[in-house]
PDB file of C-alpha atoms and ligand atoms in Angstrom:
ATOM      1  CA  MET A   1     167.055  81.675  30.708  1.00 76.00           C
ATOM      2  CA  LYS A   2     165.891  83.776  27.812  1.00 90.00           C
ATOM      3  CA  MET A   3     164.973  87.457  28.304  1.00 95.00           C
ATOM      4  CA  GLU A   4     161.489  88.377  27.259  1.00 97.00           C
ATOM      5  CA  ILE A   5     159.995  91.903  27.023  1.00 98.00           C
ATOM      6  CA  ARG A   6     156.269  92.317  27.566  1.00 98.00           C
ATOM      7  CA  PRO A   7     154.994  95.929  27.021  1.00 98.00           C
ATOM      8  CA  THR A   8     152.171  97.117  29.209  1.00 98.00           C
ATOM      9  CA  ASP A   9     148.879  98.376  27.727  1.00 97.00           C
ATOM     10  CA  ALA A  10     149.956 101.938  28.397  1.00 97.00           C
ATOM     11  CA  PRO A  11     152.330 104.114  26.338  1.00 97.00           C
ATOM     12  CA  ALA A  12     155.045 103.741  29.022  1.00 98.00           C
ATOM     13  CA  GLY A  13     156.247 100.548  30.625  1.00 98.00           C
ATOM     14  CA  ALA A  14     157.379  97.039  29.837  1.00 98.00           C
ATOM     15  CA  GLU A  15     158.053  94.082  32.032  1.00 98.00           C
ATOM     16  CA  ILE A  16     161.366  92.249  31.371  1.00 98.00           C
ATOM     17  CA  CYS A  17     161.321  88.559  32.378  1.00 98.00           C
ATOM     18  CA  GLY A  18     164.077  85.962  32.435  1.00 97.00           C
ATOM     19  CA  ILE A  19     166.955  87.798  34.115  1.00 97.00           C
ATOM     20  CA  ARG A  20     168.333  87.903  37.604  1.00 97.00           C
ATOM     21  CA  LEU A  21     169.694  91.345  38.288  1.00 98.00           C
ATOM     22  CA  SER A  22     171.857  90.233  41.227  1.00 97.00           C
ATOM     23  CA  GLY A  23     173.856  87.947  38.903  1.00 94.00           C
ATOM     24  CA  ASP A  24     176.331  88.765  36.141  1.00 95.00           C
ATOM     25  CA  ILE A  25     174.702  90.667  33.311  1.00 97.00           C
ATOM     26  CA  SER A  26     176.225  90.116  29.860  1.00 96.00           C
ATOM     27  CA  ALA A  27     176.821  93.090  27.443  1.00 97.00           C
ATOM     28  CA  ASP A  28     174.007  91.733  25.221  1.00 96.00           C
ATOM     29  CA  GLN A  29     171.551  91.423  28.135  1.00 97.00           C
ATOM     30  CA  PHE A  30     172.433  95.024  29.249  1.00 98.00           C
ATOM     31  CA  ALA A  31     172.066  96.313  25.716  1.00 98.00           C
ATOM     32  CA  ALA A  32     168.570  94.760  25.491  1.00 98.00           C
ATOM     33  CA  ILE A  33     167.569  96.353  28.837  1.00 98.00           C
ATOM     34  CA  GLU A  34     168.829  99.771  27.620  1.00 98.00           C
ATOM     35  CA  ARG A  35     166.962  99.385  24.349  1.00 98.00           C
ATOM     36  CA  ALA A  36     163.750  98.544  26.181  1.00 98.00           C
ATOM     37  CA  LEU A  37     164.228 101.463  28.600  1.00 98.00           C
ATOM     38  CA  HIS A  38     164.619 103.889  25.638  1.00 98.00           C
ATOM     39  CA  GLN A  39     161.608 102.421  23.849  1.00 98.00           C
ATOM     40  CA  TYR A  40     159.186 102.226  26.801  1.00 98.00           C
ATOM     41  CA  GLY A  41     160.604 104.787  29.238  1.00 98.00           C
ATOM     42  CA  VAL A  42     159.997 102.430  32.162  1.00 98.00           C
ATOM     43  CA  VAL A  43     160.974  98.798  32.579  1.00 98.00           C
ATOM     44  CA  PHE A  44     160.336  96.458  35.505  1.00 98.00           C
ATOM     45  CA  PHE A  45     161.509  93.064  36.735  1.00 98.00           C
ATOM     46  CA  ARG A  46     159.532  90.876  39.205  1.00 98.00           C
ATOM     47  CA  ASN A  47     160.910  88.713  42.023  1.00 98.00           C
ATOM     48  CA  GLN A  48     164.350  90.219  42.331  1.00 98.00           C
ATOM     49  CA  ASP A  49     166.407  89.677  45.406  1.00 97.00           C
ATOM     50  CA  LEU A  50     169.003  92.489  45.451  1.00 97.00           C
ATOM     51  CA  ASN A  51     171.239  93.466  48.404  1.00 98.00           C
ATOM     52  CA  PRO A  52     172.574  97.005  48.541  1.00 98.00           C
ATOM     53  CA  VAL A  53     175.876  96.149  46.912  1.00 98.00           C
ATOM     54  CA  GLU A  54     174.128  94.318  44.023  1.00 98.00           C
ATOM     55  CA  HIS A  55     171.624  97.170  43.645  1.00 98.00           C
ATOM     56  CA  LEU A  56     174.416  99.753  43.330  1.00 98.00           C
ATOM     57  CA  ARG A  57     176.489  97.524  41.039  1.00 98.00           C
ATOM     58  CA  PHE A  58     173.527  97.074  38.679  1.00 98.00           C
ATOM     59  CA  THR A  59     172.683 100.811  38.723  1.00 98.00           C
ATOM     60  CA  ARG A  60     176.352 101.681  37.961  1.00 98.00           C
ATOM     61  CA  LEU A  61     175.898  99.941  34.594  1.00 98.00           C
ATOM     62  CA  PHE A  62     173.837 103.025  33.594  1.00 98.00           C
ATOM     63  CA  GLY A  63     176.445 105.547  34.685  1.00 98.00           C
ATOM     64  CA  GLU A  64     178.046 107.180  37.648  1.00 98.00           C
ATOM     65  CA  LEU A  65     175.887 107.154  40.793  1.00 98.00           C
ATOM     66  CA  GLU A  66     174.175 110.226  42.134  1.00 96.00           C
ATOM     67  CA  THR A  67     174.700 111.172  45.747  1.00 94.00           C
ATOM     68  CA  PRO A  68     171.323 112.013  47.391  1.00 92.00           C
ATOM     69  CA  VAL A  69     171.201 115.382  49.103  1.00 87.00           C
ATOM     70  CA  LEU A  70     169.498 114.015  52.273  1.00 88.00           C
ATOM     71  CA  GLU A  71     172.223 111.795  53.740  1.00 90.00           C
ATOM     72  CA  GLN A  72     170.131 111.035  56.876  1.00 91.00           C
ATOM     73  CA  TYR A  73     167.845 108.784  54.721  1.00 94.00           C
ATOM     74  CA  THR A  74     170.558 106.774  52.985  1.00 97.00           C
ATOM     75  CA  VAL A  75     171.364 103.123  53.771  1.00 97.00           C
ATOM     76  CA  PRO A  76     174.237 103.080  56.308  1.00 96.00           C
ATOM     77  CA  GLY A  77     177.512 102.422  54.550  1.00 97.00           C
ATOM     78  CA  HIS A  78     175.928 103.051  51.111  1.00 98.00           C
ATOM     79  CA  ARG A  79     175.774 106.815  50.458  1.00 97.00           C
ATOM     80  CA  ALA A  80     174.231 106.470  47.007  1.00 98.00           C
ATOM     81  CA  LEU A  81     171.247 104.301  48.159  1.00 98.00           C
ATOM     82  CA  ILE A  82     168.305 106.123  49.607  1.00 98.00           C
ATOM     83  CA  ILE A  83     165.474 104.558  51.627  1.00 98.00           C
ATOM     84  CA  LEU A  84     161.922 105.398  50.700  1.00 97.00           C
ATOM     85  CA  SER A  85     159.695 104.348  53.543  1.00 97.00           C
ATOM     86  CA  ASN A  86     156.830 105.276  55.872  1.00 95.00           C
ATOM     87  CA  VAL A  87     158.410 103.278  58.713  1.00 95.00           C
ATOM     88  CA  LEU A  88     159.032 105.355  61.822  1.00 94.00           C
ATOM     89  CA  LYS A  89     161.799 104.800  64.386  1.00 92.00           C
ATOM     90  CA  GLU A  90     161.155 104.642  68.127  1.00 91.00           C
ATOM     91  CA  ASP A  91     161.779 108.389  68.393  1.00 91.00           C
ATOM     92  CA  GLY A  92     159.046 108.987  65.811  1.00 88.00           C
ATOM     93  CA  ARG A  93     161.504 110.027  63.051  1.00 88.00           C
ATOM     94  CA  PRO A  94     161.162 108.353  59.653  1.00 90.00           C
ATOM     95  CA  VAL A  95     163.771 105.849  58.592  1.00 95.00           C
ATOM     96  CA  GLY A  96     163.694 107.127  55.033  1.00 95.00           C
ATOM     97  CA  LEU A  97     161.967 109.584  52.773  1.00 92.00           C
ATOM     98  CA  VAL A  98     158.411 109.224  54.013  1.00 89.00           C
ATOM     99  CA  ASP A  99     156.710 111.108  51.228  1.00 82.00           C
ATOM    100  CA  ALA A 100     159.102 110.757  48.301  1.00 83.00           C
ATOM    101  CA  GLY A 101     157.716 111.833  44.932  1.00 84.00           C
ATOM    102  CA  GLN A 102     154.027 112.348  45.924  1.00 88.00           C
ATOM    103  CA  PHE A 103     153.651 114.754  42.982  1.00 91.00           C
ATOM    104  CA  TRP A 104     154.457 114.489  39.304  1.00 95.00           C
ATOM    105  CA  HIS A 105     158.160 114.948  38.629  1.00 95.00           C
ATOM    106  CA  SER A 106     161.302 113.478  37.130  1.00 96.00           C
ATOM    107  CA  ASP A 107     164.264 113.002  39.350  1.00 96.00           C
ATOM    108  CA  SER A 108     166.826 115.702  40.284  1.00 95.00           C
ATOM    109  CA  THR A 109     165.870 118.238  37.632  1.00 96.00           C
ATOM    110  CA  TYR A 110     167.367 120.688  40.112  1.00 94.00           C
ATOM    111  CA  ARG A 111     170.857 119.433  39.201  1.00 94.00           C
ATOM    112  CA  PRO A 112     172.892 120.850  36.294  1.00 95.00           C
ATOM    113  CA  GLU A 113     173.218 117.278  35.093  1.00 96.00           C
ATOM    114  CA  PRO A 114     169.869 115.731  36.107  1.00 97.00           C
ATOM    115  CA  ALA A 115     169.398 111.983  36.667  1.00 97.00           C
ATOM    116  CA  ARG A 116     169.598 109.654  33.705  1.00 98.00           C
ATOM    117  CA  CYS A 117     167.577 106.852  35.297  1.00 98.00           C
ATOM    118  CA  SER A 118     166.469 105.660  38.740  1.00 98.00           C
ATOM    119  CA  VAL A 119     166.337 102.058  39.977  1.00 98.00           C
ATOM    120  CA  LEU A 120     163.824 101.374  42.659  1.00 98.00           C
ATOM    121  CA  HIS A 121     163.664  97.995  44.536  1.00 98.00           C
ATOM    122  CA  ALA A 122     160.583  97.046  46.582  1.00 98.00           C
ATOM    123  CA  ILE A 123     161.453  95.367  49.861  1.00 98.00           C
ATOM    124  CA  GLU A 124     158.142  95.802  51.728  1.00 98.00           C
ATOM    125  CA  ILE A 125     154.840  96.827  50.029  1.00 98.00           C
ATOM    126  CA  PRO A 126     151.679  97.660  51.963  1.00 97.00           C
ATOM    127  CA  THR A 127     148.462  95.811  51.111  1.00 96.00           C
ATOM    128  CA  GLU A 128     144.818  95.964  52.020  1.00 95.00           C
ATOM    129  CA  ASP A 129     142.601  92.845  51.534  1.00 94.00           C
ATOM    130  CA  GLY A 130     145.477  91.399  49.469  1.00 93.00           C
ATOM    131  CA  ARG A 131     145.610  94.421  47.103  1.00 96.00           C
ATOM    132  CA  PRO A 132     148.879  96.402  46.890  1.00 97.00           C
ATOM    133  CA  LEU A 133     148.714 100.020  48.010  1.00 97.00           C
ATOM    134  CA  GLY A 134     150.820 102.972  46.878  1.00 96.00           C
ATOM    135  CA  ASP A 135     150.892 102.530  43.094  1.00 97.00           C
ATOM    136  CA  THR A 136     153.489 104.631  41.275  1.00 98.00           C
ATOM    137  CA  LEU A 137     152.222 106.290  38.115  1.00 98.00           C
ATOM    138  CA  PHE A 138     154.241 106.992  34.959  1.00 98.00           C
ATOM    139  CA  VAL A 139     153.729 109.133  31.843  1.00 98.00           C
ATOM    140  CA  ARG A 140     155.886 109.867  28.823  1.00 98.00           C
ATOM    141  CA  THR A 141     157.270 113.307  28.116  1.00 98.00           C
ATOM    142  CA  ASP A 142     158.166 112.613  24.527  1.00 98.00           C
ATOM    143  CA  THR A 143     154.600 111.855  23.538  1.00 98.00           C
ATOM    144  CA  ALA A 144     153.548 114.868  25.641  1.00 98.00           C
ATOM    145  CA  TYR A 145     155.759 116.950  23.320  1.00 98.00           C
ATOM    146  CA  ASP A 146     154.241 115.325  20.217  1.00 98.00           C
ATOM    147  CA  ARG A 147     150.753 116.243  21.397  1.00 98.00           C
ATOM    148  CA  LEU A 148     151.538 119.954  21.725  1.00 98.00           C
ATOM    149  CA  SER A 149     150.032 122.255  19.125  1.00 98.00           C
ATOM    150  CA  ASP A 150     152.432 123.676  16.547  1.00 98.00           C
ATOM    151  CA  ALA A 151     151.924 127.109  18.021  1.00 98.00           C
ATOM    152  CA  MET A 152     152.786 125.871  21.561  1.00 98.00           C
ATOM    153  CA  LYS A 153     155.885 123.979  20.177  1.00 98.00           C
ATOM    154  CA  ALA A 154     157.022 127.299  18.597  1.00 98.00           C
ATOM    155  CA  ARG A 155     156.353 129.258  21.792  1.00 98.00           C
ATOM    156  CA  LEU A 156     158.269 126.849  24.058  1.00 98.00           C
ATOM    157  CA  LYS A 157     161.128 126.253  21.619  1.00 97.00           C
ATOM    158  CA  ASP A 158     163.720 128.590  23.168  1.00 97.00           C
ATOM    159  CA  MET A 159     162.223 128.894  26.634  1.00 98.00           C
ATOM    160  CA  ARG A 160     164.034 127.842  29.779  1.00 98.00           C
ATOM    161  CA  ALA A 161     162.709 126.821  33.195  1.00 97.00           C
ATOM    162  CA  ILE A 162     164.141 127.069  36.703  1.00 95.00           C
ATOM    163  CA  HIS A 163     164.161 123.849  38.729  1.00 96.00           C
ATOM    164  CA  SER A 164     164.803 123.887  42.433  1.00 91.00           C
ATOM    165  CA  PHE A 165     165.411 121.270  45.204  1.00 87.00           C
ATOM    166  CA  ALA A 166     163.951 123.685  47.805  1.00 82.00           C
ATOM    167  CA  HIS A 167     160.792 124.317  45.742  1.00 76.00           C
ATOM    168  CA  PRO A 168     158.675 121.414  47.130  1.00 69.00           C
ATOM    169  CA  TYR A 169     159.904 122.299  50.627  1.00 63.00           C
ATOM    170  CA  ARG A 170     158.370 125.749  50.213  1.00 66.00           C
ATOM    171  CA  LYS A 171     155.337 124.354  48.506  1.00 66.00           C
ATOM    172  CA  VAL A 172     154.543 121.215  50.534  1.00 63.00           C
ATOM    173  CA  TYR A 173     157.015 119.700  52.939  1.00 63.00           C
ATOM    174  CA  GLU A 174     157.467 122.598  55.322  1.00 60.00           C
ATOM    175  CA  ARG A 175     153.792 123.487  55.520  1.00 61.00           C
ATOM    176  CA  ALA A 176     151.770 122.462  58.577  1.00 61.00           C
ATOM    177  CA  PRO A 177     150.219 118.961  58.634  1.00 63.00           C
ATOM    178  CA  GLU A 178     146.732 120.388  57.952  1.00 66.00           C
ATOM    179  CA  GLU A 179     148.178 121.885  54.724  1.00 62.00           C
ATOM    180  CA  GLY A 180     149.545 118.475  53.670  1.00 61.00           C
ATOM    181  CA  GLY A 181     153.126 118.976  54.941  1.00 62.00           C
ATOM    182  CA  GLY A 182     154.973 118.304  58.216  1.00 63.00           C
ATOM    183  CA  LYS A 183     156.013 114.688  57.576  1.00 66.00           C
ATOM    184  CA  ARG A 184     159.565 115.293  56.461  1.00 64.00           C
ATOM    185  CA  ASP A 185     162.440 116.738  58.477  1.00 70.00           C
ATOM    186  CA  LYS A 186     162.926 120.446  57.642  1.00 73.00           C
ATOM    187  CA  LEU A 187     166.134 121.106  55.704  1.00 74.00           C
ATOM    188  CA  THR A 188     169.121 121.986  57.910  1.00 78.00           C
ATOM    189  CA  GLU A 189     170.849 125.289  57.268  1.00 74.00           C
ATOM    190  CA  GLU A 190     173.711 123.350  55.637  1.00 74.00           C
ATOM    191  CA  GLN A 191     171.297 121.406  53.350  1.00 71.00           C
ATOM    192  CA  ARG A 192     169.485 124.625  52.494  1.00 69.00           C
ATOM    193  CA  LYS A 193     172.775 126.204  51.423  1.00 68.00           C
ATOM    194  CA  ALA A 194     173.763 123.128  49.432  1.00 64.00           C
ATOM    195  CA  ALA A 195     170.330 122.852  47.808  1.00 64.00           C
ATOM    196  CA  LEU A 196     170.571 123.031  44.111  1.00 78.00           C
ATOM    197  CA  ASP A 197     168.921 125.136  41.480  1.00 90.00           C
ATOM    198  CA  ALA A 198     169.293 124.632  37.748  1.00 95.00           C
ATOM    199  CA  ILE A 199     167.978 126.172  34.500  1.00 97.00           C
ATOM    200  CA  HIS A 200     167.068 123.869  31.714  1.00 98.00           C
ATOM    201  CA  PRO A 201     165.470 124.065  28.257  1.00 98.00           C
ATOM    202  CA  VAL A 202     161.684 123.540  28.397  1.00 98.00           C
ATOM    203  CA  ILE A 203     161.923 121.328  25.376  1.00 98.00           C
ATOM    204  CA  ARG A 204     164.741 118.838  25.887  1.00 98.00           C
ATOM    205  CA  THR A 205     166.213 116.401  23.340  1.00 98.00           C
ATOM    206  CA  HIS A 206     166.647 112.871  24.599  1.00 98.00           C
ATOM    207  CA  PRO A 207     170.383 112.184  24.425  1.00 98.00           C
ATOM    208  CA  VAL A 208     169.951 108.659  23.029  1.00 98.00           C
ATOM    209  CA  THR A 209     166.722 108.561  21.043  1.00 98.00           C
ATOM    210  CA  GLY A 210     166.893 112.210  19.800  1.00 98.00           C
ATOM    211  CA  ARG A 211     163.185 112.544  20.583  1.00 98.00           C
ATOM    212  CA  LYS A 212     162.043 115.914  21.924  1.00 98.00           C
ATOM    213  CA  CYS A 213     160.613 115.774  25.476  1.00 98.00           C
ATOM    214  CA  LEU A 214     158.511 118.358  27.441  1.00 98.00           C
ATOM    215  CA  TYR A 215     160.834 118.956  30.436  1.00 98.00           C
ATOM    216  CA  VAL A 216     158.884 120.798  33.143  1.00 97.00           C
ATOM    217  CA  ASN A 217     157.196 119.150  36.119  1.00 95.00           C
ATOM    218  CA  GLU A 218     154.767 119.919  38.948  1.00 92.00           C
ATOM    219  CA  GLY A 219     157.109 119.016  41.805  1.00 91.00           C
ATOM    220  CA  LEU A 220     160.463 120.622  41.019  1.00 94.00           C
ATOM    221  CA  THR A 221     159.952 123.331  38.353  1.00 96.00           C
ATOM    222  CA  ALA A 222     159.723 126.713  40.071  1.00 93.00           C
ATOM    223  CA  GLY A 223     158.928 128.786  36.973  1.00 94.00           C
ATOM    224  CA  PHE A 224     160.074 130.106  33.634  1.00 97.00           C
ATOM    225  CA  VAL A 225     163.030 132.367  32.985  1.00 97.00           C
ATOM    226  CA  GLY A 226     161.973 135.908  32.142  1.00 96.00           C
ATOM    227  CA  MET A 227     158.251 135.536  32.907  1.00 96.00           C
ATOM    228  CA  ASP A 228     156.257 137.148  35.732  1.00 95.00           C
ATOM    229  CA  GLU A 229     155.036 134.850  38.502  1.00 93.00           C
ATOM    230  CA  THR A 230     151.342 134.858  37.531  1.00 96.00           C
ATOM    231  CA  ASP A 231     151.982 133.991  33.861  1.00 97.00           C
ATOM    232  CA  SER A 232     154.627 131.537  34.823  1.00 96.00           C
ATOM    233  CA  GLU A 233     152.307 129.678  37.270  1.00 94.00           C
ATOM    234  CA  ALA A 234     149.514 129.576  34.683  1.00 97.00           C
ATOM    235  CA  LEU A 235     151.755 128.194  31.915  1.00 97.00           C
ATOM    236  CA  LEU A 236     153.332 125.687  34.298  1.00 96.00           C
ATOM    237  CA  ARG A 237     149.964 124.430  35.421  1.00 96.00           C
ATOM    238  CA  ALA A 238     148.753 123.987  31.871  1.00 97.00           C
ATOM    239  CA  LEU A 239     151.862 122.184  30.750  1.00 98.00           C
ATOM    240  CA  CYS A 240     151.918 119.884  33.743  1.00 96.00           C
ATOM    241  CA  ALA A 241     148.267 118.958  33.127  1.00 97.00           C
ATOM    242  CA  HIS A 242     149.090 118.415  29.422  1.00 98.00           C
ATOM    243  CA  CYS A 243     151.829 115.960  30.416  1.00 97.00           C
ATOM    244  CA  THR A 244     149.575 113.756  32.615  1.00 97.00           C
ATOM    245  CA  PRO A 245     146.329 112.868  30.878  1.00 97.00           C
ATOM    246  CA  LYS A 246     144.553 110.000  32.701  1.00 96.00           C
ATOM    247  CA  ASP A 247     144.386 107.746  29.640  1.00 96.00           C
ATOM    248  CA  GLU A 248     148.158 107.885  29.115  1.00 96.00           C
ATOM    249  CA  ILE A 249     149.174 106.821  32.636  1.00 98.00           C
ATOM    250  CA  TYR A 250     150.884 103.514  33.437  1.00 98.00           C
ATOM    251  CA  HIS A 251     149.853 102.448  37.008  1.00 98.00           C
ATOM    252  CA  HIS A 252     152.573 100.294  38.512  1.00 98.00           C
ATOM    253  CA  LYS A 253     151.034  97.858  41.009  1.00 98.00           C
ATOM    254  CA  TRP A 254     153.862  96.907  43.268  1.00 98.00           C
ATOM    255  CA  GLN A 255     154.897  93.427  44.353  1.00 98.00           C
ATOM    256  CA  VAL A 256     157.623  92.666  46.867  1.00 98.00           C
ATOM    257  CA  GLY A 257     160.828  92.032  44.861  1.00 98.00           C
ATOM    258  CA  ASP A 258     160.046  94.422  42.010  1.00 98.00           C
ATOM    259  CA  VAL A 259     162.812  96.437  40.526  1.00 98.00           C
ATOM    260  CA  ILE A 260     161.637  99.286  38.295  1.00 98.00           C
ATOM    261  CA  ILE A 261     163.801 101.559  36.215  1.00 98.00           C
ATOM    262  CA  TRP A 262     162.658 104.842  34.689  1.00 98.00           C
ATOM    263  CA  ASP A 263     164.249 107.177  32.249  1.00 98.00           C
ATOM    264  CA  ASN A 264     164.071 110.728  33.756  1.00 98.00           C
ATOM    265  CA  CYS A 265     164.236 112.547  30.485  1.00 98.00           C
ATOM    266  CA  MET A 266     161.350 110.762  28.692  1.00 98.00           C
ATOM    267  CA  THR A 267     159.073 110.085  31.630  1.00 98.00           C
ATOM    268  CA  GLN A 268     157.630 111.604  34.771  1.00 98.00           C
ATOM    269  CA  HIS A 269     156.367 109.686  37.820  1.00 97.00           C
ATOM    270  CA  HIS A 270     154.114 110.184  40.800  1.00 97.00           C
ATOM    271  CA  ALA A 271     153.971 108.114  43.964  1.00 96.00           C
ATOM    272  CA  THR A 272     150.364 107.946  45.093  1.00 95.00           C
ATOM    273  CA  GLY A 273     150.747 107.148  48.801  1.00 93.00           C
ATOM    274  CA  GLY A 274     147.488 106.081  50.537  1.00 92.00           C
ATOM    275  CA  TYR A 275     148.882 103.625  53.130  1.00 94.00           C
ATOM    276  CA  HIS A 276     149.142 104.166  56.893  1.00 92.00           C
ATOM    277  CA  TRP A 277     151.814 103.461  59.457  1.00 93.00           C
ATOM    278  CA  PRO A 278     151.998 101.324  61.541  1.00 92.00           C
ATOM    279  CA  ARG A 279     149.353  99.060  59.997  1.00 93.00           C
ATOM    280  CA  GLN A 280     150.827  99.271  56.539  1.00 96.00           C
ATOM    281  CA  ARG A 281     154.600  99.261  55.933  1.00 96.00           C
ATOM    282  CA  ARG A 282     156.305 100.404  52.779  1.00 97.00           C
ATOM    283  CA  TYR A 283     160.080 100.131  52.387  1.00 98.00           C
ATOM    284  CA  LEU A 284     162.082 100.537  49.162  1.00 98.00           C
ATOM    285  CA  HIS A 285     165.640 101.334  48.074  1.00 98.00           C
ATOM    286  CA  ARG A 286     166.447 103.730  45.258  1.00 98.00           C
ATOM    287  CA  ALA A 287     169.681 104.359  43.413  1.00 98.00           C
ATOM    288  CA  THR A 288     170.083 106.843  40.615  1.00 98.00           C
ATOM    289  CA  ALA A 289     172.526 107.082  37.702  1.00 98.00           C
ATOM    290  CA  LYS A 290     173.713 110.585  36.733  1.00 97.00           C
ATOM    291  CA  GLY A 291     172.724 112.038  33.353  1.00 97.00           C
ATOM    292  CA  SER A 292     174.100 114.741  31.127  1.00 97.00           C
ATOM    293  CA  VAL A 293     173.475 118.494  30.648  1.00 98.00           C
ATOM    294  CA  PRO A 294     170.086 118.887  28.934  1.00 98.00           C
ATOM    295  CA  PHE A 295     170.050 120.379  25.440  1.00 98.00           C
TER     296      PHE A 295
HETATM  297  C1  LIG B   1     160.104 108.486  43.687  1.00 66.46           C
HETATM  298  O1  LIG B   1     161.180 108.054  43.500  1.00 66.46           O
HETATM  299  O2  LIG B   1     159.813 109.652  43.281  1.00 66.46           O
HETATM  300  C2  LIG B   1     159.041 107.734  44.518  1.00 66.46           C
HETATM  301  C3  LIG B   1     158.566 106.578  43.845  1.00 66.46           C
HETATM  302  C4  LIG B   1     157.775 105.691  44.765  1.00 66.46           C
HETATM  303  O3  LIG B   1     157.989 105.755  46.028  1.00 66.46           O
HETATM  304  O4  LIG B   1     156.936 104.927  44.360  1.00 66.46           O
END
């Protein structure tokens, strides 16, 4: 089988055909996958059959595995594999993260060494009239940097932002259902204490491509260091909108068996939701490879 790379019509995203991720992957094949990931920010593979061991083995090729904070949503026996799902157990509790990533973000920016890349495998995908529901959207943060004015590039050059695991809990998850929250378990006291905060440069250099990336996001960035709350909120809103123009978005339409990998420095993503339990079931596994300290 020969590997073939087919870019999408959007700035981010390419399909890679002709490889079975559950099998042995040669050094040349892996180098081609990494090259495509750094070129397109997001790569995906159709019709993959990956069990948890194979999923984690493949993800480990990109680096050491991250351990998700919310242990209760991980696959039993596989602490590094988290379940993203709207499926509810008999007691009404979700089997996985029921509302993962339903805002623009890149993964684990609240860690001192945020995620390098995430590997998401679709096991069940909801549909309506044969159409898949719950697209995931992707944009590039390197082209977002390129599109900034010279004045804004100069302003942001030495700025730093605070990223926080607890931020979306305060903003969304722990609000009442009528305010859009209430679906996810509240953090336990222990999880709250262990919740991470990190400060990173607003303009980050990609460790492999050397490209500058705009590194703030709607979901996990709490504000800017040394700026009052009102100014910080206004700048954050403007930069987040700048990162996500409609005509730059790659819409991933899921199929069962998809494996999608995204680079968390040069892209942001947003899960759109829009499917309803119990009529429509969504069930995916995600593993994440650790990254390095942003510079
Ligand atoms: C995420 O990893 O942020 C969620 C992606 C998805 O569920 O489509």
